[in-house]
Amino acid sequence: MSWMPHVTVATIVQDEQCFLFVEEQSLSVSHLVINQPAGHVEANETLIEAAIRETLEETGWIVEITGLLGIYTYTPPADPDCTYYRFCFLAKALSHDASRPLDTGIERATWMTLEQLEQTARARSPLVTRCVQDALQGKHYPLDIIFEQPLFNASPDLLNA
């Protein structure tokens, strides 16, 4: 197998000392793991759109992205041919729809402190804990650090100009 990059997003939503997490199924272990709302960027989607969508689909929370926490990479020890590039965003919770069905594989959304997360020893990857630690340290980058070329329907002549 050849090396495969995966572009993912994650969202840090904080309320006082608690953070929004999901308990989800993992193909690599038999127990539920804990993760930030996170997932892959889809075709024709910006990083910010992906972060908002994943948070809603996995938790029922509508959020406003307020900043970029950081860019992280992770290569699972069991799969050295796969590297995840995680764009982790900071977000503010706006509203919650408790009746919204959650994505397949998501058991529930839950709020925890960093200490509670660490006590579970069920973080999906080391990035889950690291992102919370970075948020608590106040790391924050403005969203205009990201430039994403907008998609538009233009004639081939304009695209080659």
N, CA and C atoms as an extended XYZ file, in Angstrom:
483
Properties=species:S:1:pos:R:3:atomname:S:1:resname:S:1:resid:I:1 pbc="F F F"
N         0.848       -1.185        0.000 N   MET     1
C         0.000        0.000        0.000 CA  MET     1
C         0.888        1.241        0.000 C   MET     1
N         0.439        2.295       -0.660 N   SER     2
C         1.195        3.540       -0.677 CA  SER     2
C         0.662        4.492        0.382 C   SER     2
N         1.510        5.443        0.732 N   TRP     3
C         1.157        6.422        1.751 CA  TRP     3
C        -0.076        7.210        1.341 C   TRP     3
N        -0.955        7.483        2.320 N   MET     4
C        -2.210        8.178        2.032 CA  MET     4
C        -2.445        9.294        3.049 C   MET     4
N        -2.516       10.567        2.575 N   PRO     5
C        -2.837       11.666        3.486 CA  PRO     5
C        -4.350       11.791        3.648 C   PRO     5
N        -4.770       12.212        4.826 N   HIS     6
C        -6.186       12.459        5.112 CA  HIS     6
C        -6.317       13.857        5.699 C   HIS     6
N        -7.106       14.719        5.061 N   VAL     7
C        -7.343       16.061        5.576 CA  VAL     7
C        -8.579       16.018        6.455 C   VAL     7
N        -8.394       16.383        7.719 N   THR     8
C        -9.497       16.346        8.669 CA  THR     8
C        -9.605       17.684        9.398 C   THR     8
N       -10.758       17.885       10.007 N   VAL     9
C       -11.000       19.051       10.852 CA  VAL     9
C       -11.482       18.553       12.209 C   VAL     9
N       -11.260       19.369       13.216 N   ALA    10
C       -11.781       19.103       14.557 CA  ALA    10
C       -12.180       20.441       15.152 C   ALA    10
N       -13.097       20.399       16.100 N   THR    11
C       -13.597       21.623       16.706 CA  THR    11
C       -13.490       21.550       18.217 C   THR    11
N       -12.890       22.584       18.788 N   ILE    12
C       -12.811       22.732       20.245 CA  ILE    12
C       -13.909       23.716       20.643 C   ILE    12
N       -14.895       23.220       21.371 N   VAL    13
C       -15.979       24.054       21.883 CA  VAL    13
C       -15.853       24.015       23.399 C   VAL    13
N       -15.636       25.176       23.993 N   GLN    14
C       -15.389       25.247       25.428 CA  GLN    14
C       -16.499       26.010       26.125 C   GLN    14
N       -16.918       25.504       27.297 N   ASP    15
C       -17.877       26.170       28.165 CA  ASP    15
C       -17.296       26.102       29.573 C   ASP    15
N       -16.784       27.235       30.050 N   GLU    16
C       -16.047       27.272       31.313 CA  GLU    16
C       -14.837       26.343       31.189 C   GLU    16
N       -14.707       25.343       32.064 N   GLN    17
C       -13.579       24.409       32.001 CA  GLN    17
C       -13.931       23.121       31.266 C   GLN    17
N       -15.147       23.029       30.728 N   CYS    18
C       -15.578       21.819       30.029 CA  CYS    18
C       -15.480       21.999       28.517 C   CYS    18
N       -15.257       20.879       27.854 N   PHE    19
C       -15.119       20.851       26.401 CA  PHE    19
C       -16.104       19.851       25.828 C   PHE    19
N       -16.591       20.137       24.613 N   LEU    20
C       -17.529       19.262       23.927 CA  LEU    20
C       -16.760       18.119       23.250 C   LEU    20
N       -17.147       16.897       23.581 N   PHE    21
C       -16.547       15.697       22.998 CA  PHE    21
C       -17.640       14.795       22.462 C   PHE    21
N       -17.218       13.802       21.704 N   VAL    22
C       -18.125       12.735       21.291 CA  VAL    22
C       -17.546       11.405       21.748 C   VAL    22
N       -18.438       10.503       22.135 N   GLU    23
C       -18.056        9.110       22.356 CA  GLU    23
C       -18.430        8.387       21.076 C   GLU    23
N       -17.439        7.750       20.467 N   GLU    24
C       -17.665        7.144       19.163 CA  GLU    24
C       -17.036        5.767       19.072 C   GLU    24
N       -17.551        4.997       18.143 N   GLN    25
C       -16.988        3.684       17.855 CA  GLN    25
C       -15.729        3.866       17.027 C   GLN    25
N       -14.796        2.942       17.219 N   SER    26
C       -13.552        2.962       16.458 CA  SER    26
C       -13.334        1.574       15.883 C   SER    26
N       -12.879        1.526       14.638 N   LEU    27
C       -12.615        0.238       14.003 CA  LEU    27
C       -11.390       -0.444       14.589 C   LEU    27
N       -10.502        0.329       15.219 N   SER    28
C        -9.243       -0.245       15.692 CA  SER    28
C        -9.292       -0.796       17.116 C   SER    28
N       -10.333       -0.443       17.890 N   VAL    29
C       -10.455       -0.954       19.258 CA  VAL    29
C       -11.898       -1.371       19.520 C   VAL    29
N       -12.095       -2.192       20.543 N   SER    30
C       -13.431       -2.726       20.808 CA  SER    30
C       -14.273       -1.839       21.718 C   SER    30
N       -13.681       -0.820       22.328 N   HIS    31
C       -14.439        0.056       23.222 CA  HIS    31
C       -14.664        1.424       22.571 C   HIS    31
N       -15.572        2.203       23.153 N   LEU    32
C       -15.827        3.550       22.664 CA  LEU    32
C       -14.628        4.446       22.964 C   LEU    32
N       -14.334        5.329       22.026 N   VAL    33
C       -13.253        6.288       22.217 CA  VAL    33
C       -13.841        7.689       22.305 C   VAL    33
N       -13.029        8.616       22.788 N   ILE    34
C       -13.471       10.000       22.945 CA  ILE    34
C       -12.675       10.876       21.984 C   ILE    34
N       -13.403       11.761       21.312 N   ASN    35
C       -12.801       12.622       20.307 CA  ASN    35
C       -13.486       13.984       20.357 C   ASN    35
N       -12.841       14.984       19.794 N   GLN    36
C       -13.554       16.218       19.513 CA  GLN    36
C       -14.504       15.932       18.363 C   GLN    36
N       -15.526       16.757       18.164 N   PRO    37
C       -16.276       16.642       16.916 CA  PRO    37
C       -15.269       16.812       15.783 C   PRO    37
N       -15.208       15.832       14.895 N   ALA    38
C       -14.140       15.837       13.893 CA  ALA    38
C       -14.517       14.948       12.718 C   ALA    38
N       -13.843       15.172       11.605 N   GLY    39
C       -14.067       14.316       10.449 CA  GLY    39
C       -13.328       14.823        9.229 C   GLY    39
N       -13.542       14.137        8.140 N   HIS    40
C       -12.865       14.451        6.887 CA  HIS    40
C       -13.533       15.614        6.163 C   HIS    40
N       -12.714       16.374        5.476 N   VAL    41
C       -13.204       17.443        4.615 CA  VAL    41
C       -13.766       16.789        3.359 C   VAL    41
N       -14.953       17.218        2.945 N   GLU    42
C       -15.601       16.654        1.764 CA  GLU    42
C       -15.289       17.515        0.530 C   GLU    42
N       -15.550       16.951       -0.631 N   ALA    43
C       -15.322       17.658       -1.894 CA  ALA    43
C       -16.088       18.980       -1.914 C   ALA    43
N       -15.465       20.011       -2.462 N   ASN    44
C       -16.075       21.335       -2.631 CA  ASN    44
C       -16.470       21.984       -1.310 C   ASN    44
N       -15.747       21.693       -0.250 N   GLU    45
C       -16.055       22.205        1.078 CA  GLU    45
C       -14.806       22.901        1.627 C   GLU    45
N       -14.988       24.061        2.251 N   THR    46
C       -13.857       24.717        2.891 CA  THR    46
C       -13.588       24.044        4.239 C   THR    46
N       -12.437       24.332        4.792 N   LEU    47
C       -12.095       23.781        6.106 CA  LEU    47
C       -13.101       24.225        7.167 C   LEU    47
N       -13.467       25.499        7.126 N   ILE    48
C       -14.414       26.024        8.117 CA  ILE    48
C       -15.796       25.413        7.938 C   ILE    48
N       -16.250       25.288        6.693 N   GLU    49
C       -17.541       24.635        6.439 CA  GLU    49
C       -17.526       23.205        6.972 C   GLU    49
N       -16.420       22.497        6.761 N   ALA    50
C       -16.309       21.119        7.235 CA  ALA    50
C       -16.381       21.058        8.759 C   ALA    50
N       -15.716       21.986        9.435 N   ALA    51
C       -15.727       21.994       10.900 CA  ALA    51
C       -17.131       22.253       11.448 C   ALA    51
N       -17.837       23.201       10.855 N   ILE    52
C       -19.214       23.494       11.285 CA  ILE    52
C       -20.112       22.290       11.030 C   ILE    52
N       -20.009       21.693        9.836 N   ARG    53
C       -20.843       20.532        9.474 CA  ARG    53
C       -20.581       19.348       10.393 C   ARG    53
N       -19.300       19.014       10.595 N   GLU    54
C       -18.970       17.858       11.439 CA  GLU    54
C       -19.470       18.052       12.867 C   GLU    54
N       -19.335       19.261       13.391 N   THR    55
C       -19.802       19.521       14.754 CA  THR    55
C       -21.305       19.325       14.848 C   THR    55
N       -22.053       19.839       13.888 N   LEU    56
C       -23.507       19.672       13.888 CA  LEU    56
C       -23.886       18.199       13.738 C   LEU    56
N       -23.281       17.509       12.778 N   GLU    57
C       -23.644       16.107       12.525 CA  GLU    57
C       -23.316       15.194       13.710 C   GLU    57
N       -22.241       15.499       14.421 N   GLU    58
C       -21.809       14.600       15.495 CA  GLU    58
C       -22.348       14.965       16.869 C   GLU    58
N       -22.797       16.224       17.045 N   THR    59
C       -23.223       16.651       18.385 CA  THR    59
C       -24.599       17.299       18.443 C   THR    59
N       -25.112       17.755       17.313 N   GLY    60
C       -26.358       18.517       17.319 CA  GLY    60
C       -26.144       19.988       17.658 C   GLY    60
N       -24.906       20.424       17.858 N   TRP    61
C       -24.609       21.814       18.197 CA  TRP    61
C       -24.296       22.621       16.941 C   TRP    61
N       -24.928       23.789       16.835 N   ILE    62
C       -24.564       24.765       15.817 CA  ILE    62
C       -23.513       25.653       16.461 C   ILE    62
N       -22.381       25.834       15.757 N   VAL    63
C       -21.279       26.607       16.311 CA  VAL    63
C       -20.837       27.700       15.352 C   VAL    63
N       -20.165       28.665       15.921 N   GLU    64
C       -19.499       29.721       15.147 CA  GLU    64
C       -18.000       29.508       15.324 C   GLU    64
N       -17.283       29.365       14.227 N   ILE    65
C       -15.833       29.195       14.287 CA  ILE    65
C       -15.208       30.555       14.600 C   ILE    65
N       -14.366       30.592       15.633 N   THR    66
C       -13.791       31.854       16.090 CA  THR    66
C       -12.292       31.976       15.837 C   THR    66
N       -11.637       30.866       15.561 N   GLY    67
C       -10.199       30.927       15.320 CA  GLY    67
C        -9.642       29.558       14.983 C   GLY    67
N        -8.407       29.567       14.567 N   LEU    68
C        -7.683       28.324       14.303 CA  LEU    68
C        -6.813       28.036       15.519 C   LEU    68
N        -6.975       26.875       16.127 N   LEU    69
C        -6.143       26.483       17.260 CA  LEU    69
C        -4.767       26.060       16.771 C   LEU    69
N        -4.744       25.241       15.720 N   GLY    70
C        -3.469       24.779       15.195 CA  GLY    70
C        -3.666       23.735       14.123 C   GLY    70
N        -2.553       23.327       13.537 N   ILE    71
C        -2.533       22.283       12.519 CA  ILE    71
C        -1.685       21.152       13.072 C   ILE    71
N        -2.239       19.956       13.085 N   TYR    72
C        -1.614       18.817       13.741 CA  TYR    72
C        -1.505       17.650       12.758 C   TYR    72
N        -0.485       16.829       12.933 N   THR    73
C        -0.384       15.607       12.134 CA  THR    73
C        -0.316       14.408       13.057 C   THR    73
N        -0.826       13.297       12.560 N   TYR    74
C        -0.807       12.054       13.332 CA  TYR    74
C        -0.731       10.879       12.372 C   TYR    74
N         0.222        9.999       12.606 N   THR    75
C         0.343        8.741       11.871 CA  THR    75
C         0.138        7.624       12.878 C   THR    75
N        -0.963        6.870       12.772 N   PRO    76
C        -1.213        5.798       13.734 CA  PRO    76
C        -0.101        4.747       13.671 C   PRO    76
N         0.383        4.306       14.821 N   PRO    77
C         1.439        3.297       14.827 CA  PRO    77
C         1.063        2.030       14.056 C   PRO    77
N        -0.209        1.669       14.078 N   ALA    78
C        -0.650        0.451       13.392 CA  ALA    78
C        -0.781        0.638       11.885 C   ALA    78
N        -0.700        1.888       11.411 N   ASP    79
C        -0.878        2.151        9.982 CA  ASP    79
C         0.078        3.252        9.520 C   ASP    79
N         1.372        2.928        9.369 N   PRO    80
C         2.347        3.954        9.001 CA  PRO    80
C         2.166        4.520        7.591 C   PRO    80
N         1.279        3.919        6.795 N   ASP    81
C         1.018        4.428        5.453 CA  ASP    81
C        -0.108        5.459        5.430 C   ASP    81
N        -0.579        5.872        6.602 N   CYS    82
C        -1.704        6.814        6.697 CA  CYS    82
C        -1.312        7.952        7.630 C   CYS    82
N        -1.425        9.175        7.146 N   THR    83
C        -1.165       10.347        7.983 CA  THR    83
C        -2.385       11.256        7.954 C   THR    83
N        -2.816       11.666        9.139 N   TYR    84
C        -3.938       12.584        9.269 CA  TYR    84
C        -3.400       13.999        9.470 C   TYR    84
N        -3.916       14.932        8.678 N   TYR    85
C        -3.611       16.350        8.813 CA  TYR    85
C        -4.852       16.994        9.400 C   TYR    85
N        -4.758       17.380       10.666 N   ARG    86
C        -5.910       17.891       11.409 CA  ARG    86
C        -5.827       19.404       11.560 C   ARG    86
N        -6.827       20.086       11.013 N   PHE    87
C        -6.987       21.514       11.225 CA  PHE    87
C        -7.971       21.659       12.377 C   PHE    87
N        -7.474       22.104       13.518 N   CYS    88
C        -8.322       22.184       14.706 CA  CYS    88
C        -8.756       23.629       14.932 C   CYS    88
N       -10.062       23.803       15.020 N   PHE    89
C       -10.657       25.129       15.155 CA  PHE    89
C       -11.234       25.347       16.545 C   PHE    89
N       -11.233       26.596       16.968 N   LEU    90
C       -11.928       27.018       18.176 CA  LEU    90
C       -13.314       27.480       17.752 C   LEU    90
N       -14.312       27.186       18.579 N   ALA    91
C       -15.681       27.547       18.209 CA  ALA    91
C       -16.488       27.933       19.440 C   ALA    91
N       -17.511       28.732       19.178 N   LYS    92
C       -18.463       29.144       20.209 CA  LYS    92
C       -19.787       28.421       19.941 C   LYS    92
N       -20.346       27.813       20.972 N   ALA    93
C       -21.642       27.141       20.846 CA  ALA    93
C       -22.740       28.195       20.722 C   ALA    93
N       -23.603       28.015       19.704 N   LEU    94
C       -24.704       28.958       19.485 CA  LEU    94
C       -26.046       28.381       19.923 C   LEU    94
N       -26.334       27.157       19.479 N   SER    95
C       -27.602       26.522       19.856 CA  SER    95
C       -27.478       25.012       19.699 C   SER    95
N       -28.385       24.305       20.361 N   HIS    96
C       -28.329       22.843       20.361 CA  HIS    96
C       -29.687       22.271       19.996 C   HIS    96
N       -29.685       21.274       19.132 N   ASP    97
C       -30.892       20.538       18.753 CA  ASP    97
C       -30.756       19.121       19.299 C   ASP    97
N       -31.305       18.892       20.495 N   ALA    98
C       -31.183       17.590       21.156 CA  ALA    98
C       -31.929       16.491       20.418 C   ALA    98
N       -32.856       16.852       19.538 N   SER    99
C       -33.628       15.834       18.813 CA  SER    99
C       -32.936       15.410       17.516 C   SER    99
N       -31.883       16.085       17.141 N   ARG   100
C       -31.183       15.775       15.887 CA  ARG   100
C       -30.466       14.428       16.008 C   ARG   100
N       -30.681       13.520       15.052 N   PRO   101
C       -29.941       12.252       15.089 CA  PRO   101
C       -28.454       12.501       14.838 C   PRO   101
N       -27.608       11.759       15.559 N   LEU   102
C       -26.167       11.911       15.426 CA  LEU   102
C       -25.640       10.968       14.350 C   LEU   102
N       -24.475       11.310       13.801 N   ASP   103
C       -23.835       10.486       12.773 CA  ASP   103
C       -23.705        9.030       13.203 C   ASP   103
N       -23.677        8.156       12.222 N   THR   104
C       -23.431        6.744       12.465 CA  THR   104
C       -22.092        6.590       13.179 C   THR   104
N       -22.075        5.785       14.203 N   GLY   105
C       -20.851        5.548       14.961 CA  GLY   105
C       -20.692        6.449       16.165 C   GLY   105
N       -21.475        7.527       16.242 N   ILE   106
C       -21.419        8.433       17.392 CA  ILE   106
C       -22.466        7.965       18.400 C   ILE   106
N       -22.009        7.634       19.597 N   GLU   107
C       -22.927        7.187       20.644 CA  GLU   107
C       -23.586        8.357       21.364 C   GLU   107
N       -22.773        9.393       21.651 N   ARG   108
C       -23.331       10.564       22.324 CA  ARG   108
C       -22.331       11.700       22.329 C   ARG   108
N       -22.853       12.890       22.515 N   ALA   109
C       -22.016       14.062       22.761 CA  ALA   109
C       -21.979       14.267       24.268 C   ALA   109
N       -20.845       14.730       24.772 N   THR   110
C       -20.703       14.910       26.214 CA  THR   110
C       -19.732       16.051       26.489 C   THR   110
N       -19.868       16.650       27.644 N   TRP   111
C       -18.973       17.730       28.081 CA  TRP   111
C       -18.077       17.190       29.180 C   TRP   111
N       -16.770       17.454       29.076 N   MET   112
C       -15.802       16.994       30.072 CA  MET   112
C       -14.696       18.025       30.242 C   MET   112
N       -14.069       17.967       31.396 N   THR   113
C       -12.853       18.742       31.619 CA  THR   113
C       -11.673       17.952       31.063 C   THR   113
N       -10.523       18.593       30.972 N   LEU   114
C        -9.312       17.893       30.557 CA  LEU   114
C        -9.005       16.753       31.516 C   LEU   114
N        -9.165       16.991       32.802 N   GLU   115
C        -8.882       15.956       33.790 CA  GLU   115
C        -9.800       14.746       33.602 C   GLU   115
N       -11.071       14.991       33.357 N   GLN   116
C       -11.999       13.879       33.129 CA  GLN   116
C       -11.622       13.102       31.876 C   GLN   116
N       -11.241       13.808       30.818 N   LEU   117
C       -10.795       13.135       29.595 CA  LEU   117
C        -9.599       12.247       29.896 C   LEU   117
N        -8.612       12.792       30.590 N   GLU   118
C        -7.410       12.017       30.900 CA  GLU   118
C        -7.733       10.797       31.763 C   GLU   118
N        -8.664       10.935       32.698 N   GLN   119
C        -9.035        9.813       33.569 CA  GLN   119
C        -9.684        8.666       32.801 C   GLN   119
N       -10.355        8.970       31.692 N   THR   120
C       -10.996        7.892       30.931 CA  THR   120
C        -9.975        7.027       30.208 C   THR   120
N        -8.835        7.598       29.848 N   ALA   121
C        -7.798        6.907       29.057 CA  ALA   121
C        -8.388        6.350       27.756 C   ALA   121
N        -9.361        7.083       27.174 N   ARG   122
C       -10.012        6.615       25.945 CA  ARG   122
C        -9.938        7.634       24.815 C   ARG   122
N        -8.976        8.541       24.877 N   ALA   123
C        -8.826        9.510       23.782 CA  ALA   123
C        -8.518        8.759       22.496 C   ALA   123
N        -9.187        9.129       21.422 N   ARG   124
C        -9.022        8.442       20.134 CA  ARG   124
C        -7.571        8.459       19.657 C   ARG   124
N        -6.889        9.580       19.879 N   SER   125
C        -5.473        9.703       19.525 CA  SER   125
C        -4.856       10.707       20.481 C   SER   125
N        -3.531       10.815       20.482 N   PRO   126
C        -2.886       11.827       21.332 CA  PRO   126
C        -3.293       13.255       20.968 C   PRO   126
N        -3.787       13.456       19.745 N   LEU   127
C        -4.184       14.802       19.323 CA  LEU   127
C        -5.368       15.326       20.126 C   LEU   127
N        -6.238       14.443       20.589 N   VAL   128
C        -7.432       14.867       21.333 CA  VAL   128
C        -7.013       15.621       22.592 C   VAL   128
N        -6.122       15.027       23.351 N   THR   129
C        -5.644       15.657       24.577 CA  THR   129
C        -4.801       16.881       24.259 C   THR   129
N        -3.927       16.776       23.283 N   ARG   130
C        -3.036       17.887       22.928 CA  ARG   130
C        -3.830       19.122       22.532 C   ARG   130
N        -4.891       18.956       21.766 N   CYS   131
C        -5.695       20.107       21.337 CA  CYS   131
C        -6.341       20.800       22.530 C   CYS   131
N        -6.831       20.044       23.497 N   VAL   132
C        -7.429       20.650       24.693 CA  VAL   132
C        -6.353       21.401       25.483 C   VAL   132
N        -5.183       20.792       25.640 N   GLN   133
C        -4.086       21.458       26.346 CA  GLN   133
C        -3.721       22.767       25.657 C   GLN   133
N        -3.640       22.744       24.328 N   ASP   134
C        -3.309       23.961       23.582 CA  ASP   134
C        -4.383       25.028       23.762 C   ASP   134
N        -5.651       24.627       23.767 N   ALA   135
C        -6.741       25.588       23.968 CA  ALA   135
C        -6.650       26.210       25.358 C   ALA   135
N        -6.356       25.396       26.349 N   LEU   136
C        -6.238       25.915       27.711 CA  LEU   136
C        -5.042       26.852       27.866 C   LEU   136
N        -4.030       26.680       27.026 N   GLN   137
C        -2.866       27.570       27.046 CA  GLN   137
C        -3.123       28.865       26.272 C   GLN   137
N        -4.309       28.963       25.661 N   GLY   138
C        -4.682       30.193       24.972 CA  GLY   138
C        -4.193       30.303       23.542 C   GLY   138
N        -3.768       29.199       22.955 N   LYS   139
C        -3.337       29.270       21.559 CA  LYS   139
C        -4.531       29.655       20.686 C   LYS   139
N        -4.274       30.530       19.734 N   HIS   140
C        -5.365       31.032       18.893 CA  HIS   140
C        -4.751       31.774       17.723 C   HIS   140
N        -5.142       31.402       16.529 N   TYR   141
C        -4.686       32.088       15.333 CA  TYR   141
C        -5.914       32.618       14.606 C   TYR   141
N        -5.799       33.816       14.015 N   PRO   142
C        -6.963       34.373       13.315 CA  PRO   142
C        -7.311       33.539       12.088 C   PRO   142
N        -8.584       33.533       11.746 N   LEU   143
C        -9.050       32.738       10.608 CA  LEU   143
C        -8.483       33.230        9.287 C   LEU   143
N        -8.071       34.502        9.222 N   ASP   144
C        -7.545       34.984        7.949 CA  ASP   144
C        -6.142       34.449        7.646 C   ASP   144
N        -5.606       33.624        8.539 N   ILE   145
C        -4.354       32.933        8.253 CA  ILE   145
C        -4.582       31.865        7.177 C   ILE   145
N        -5.844       31.493        6.992 N   ILE   146
C        -6.213       30.472        6.011 CA  ILE   146
C        -6.727       31.162        4.749 C   ILE   146
N        -6.194       30.788        3.618 N   PHE   147
C        -6.737       31.250        2.339 CA  PHE   147
C        -7.202       30.031        1.571 C   PHE   147
N        -8.452       30.034        1.197 N   GLU   148
C        -9.004       28.949        0.389 CA  GLU   148
C        -9.587       29.562       -0.872 C   GLU   148
N        -9.045       29.170       -2.011 N   GLN   149
C        -9.520       29.685       -3.291 CA  GLN   149
C       -10.988       29.322       -3.450 C   GLN   149
N       -11.867       30.310       -3.619 N   PRO   150
C       -13.285       30.003       -3.782 CA  PRO   150
C       -13.533       29.220       -5.075 C   PRO   150
N       -14.487       28.313       -5.001 N   LEU   151
C       -14.915       27.596       -6.194 CA  LEU   151
C       -15.897       28.479       -6.951 C   LEU   151
N       -15.760       28.519       -8.254 N   PHE   152
C       -16.718       29.280       -9.042 CA  PHE   152
C       -16.796       28.674      -10.431 C   PHE   152
N       -17.892       28.934      -11.078 N   ASN   153
C       -18.096       28.453      -12.439 CA  ASN   153
C       -17.642       29.543      -13.404 C   ASN   153
N       -16.495       29.326      -13.989 N   ALA   154
C       -15.946       30.298      -14.919 CA  ALA   154
C       -15.548       29.570      -16.206 C   ALA   154
N       -15.430       30.340      -17.236 N   SER   155
C       -15.025       29.728      -18.509 CA  SER   155
C       -13.575       29.249      -18.397 C   SER   155
N       -13.209       28.223      -19.161 N   PRO   156
C       -11.827       27.731      -19.128 CA  PRO   156
C       -10.810       28.813      -19.442 C   PRO   156
N       -11.198       29.806      -20.265 N   ASP   157
C       -10.276       30.886      -20.602 CA  ASP   157
C        -9.909       31.698      -19.354 C   ASP   157
N       -10.887       31.944      -18.467 N   LEU   158
C       -10.612       32.704      -17.249 CA  LEU   158
C        -9.745       31.901      -16.281 C   LEU   158
N        -9.942       30.597      -16.234 N   LEU   159
C        -9.155       29.764      -15.328 CA  LEU   159
C        -7.715       29.704      -15.726 C   LEU   159
N        -7.416       29.881      -16.997 N   ASN   160
C        -6.033       29.808      -17.484 CA  ASN   160
C        -5.374       31.184      -17.564 C   ASN   160
N        -6.091       32.233      -17.184 N   ALA   161
C        -5.550       33.594      -17.309 CA  ALA   161
C        -4.458       33.854      -16.298 C   ALA   161
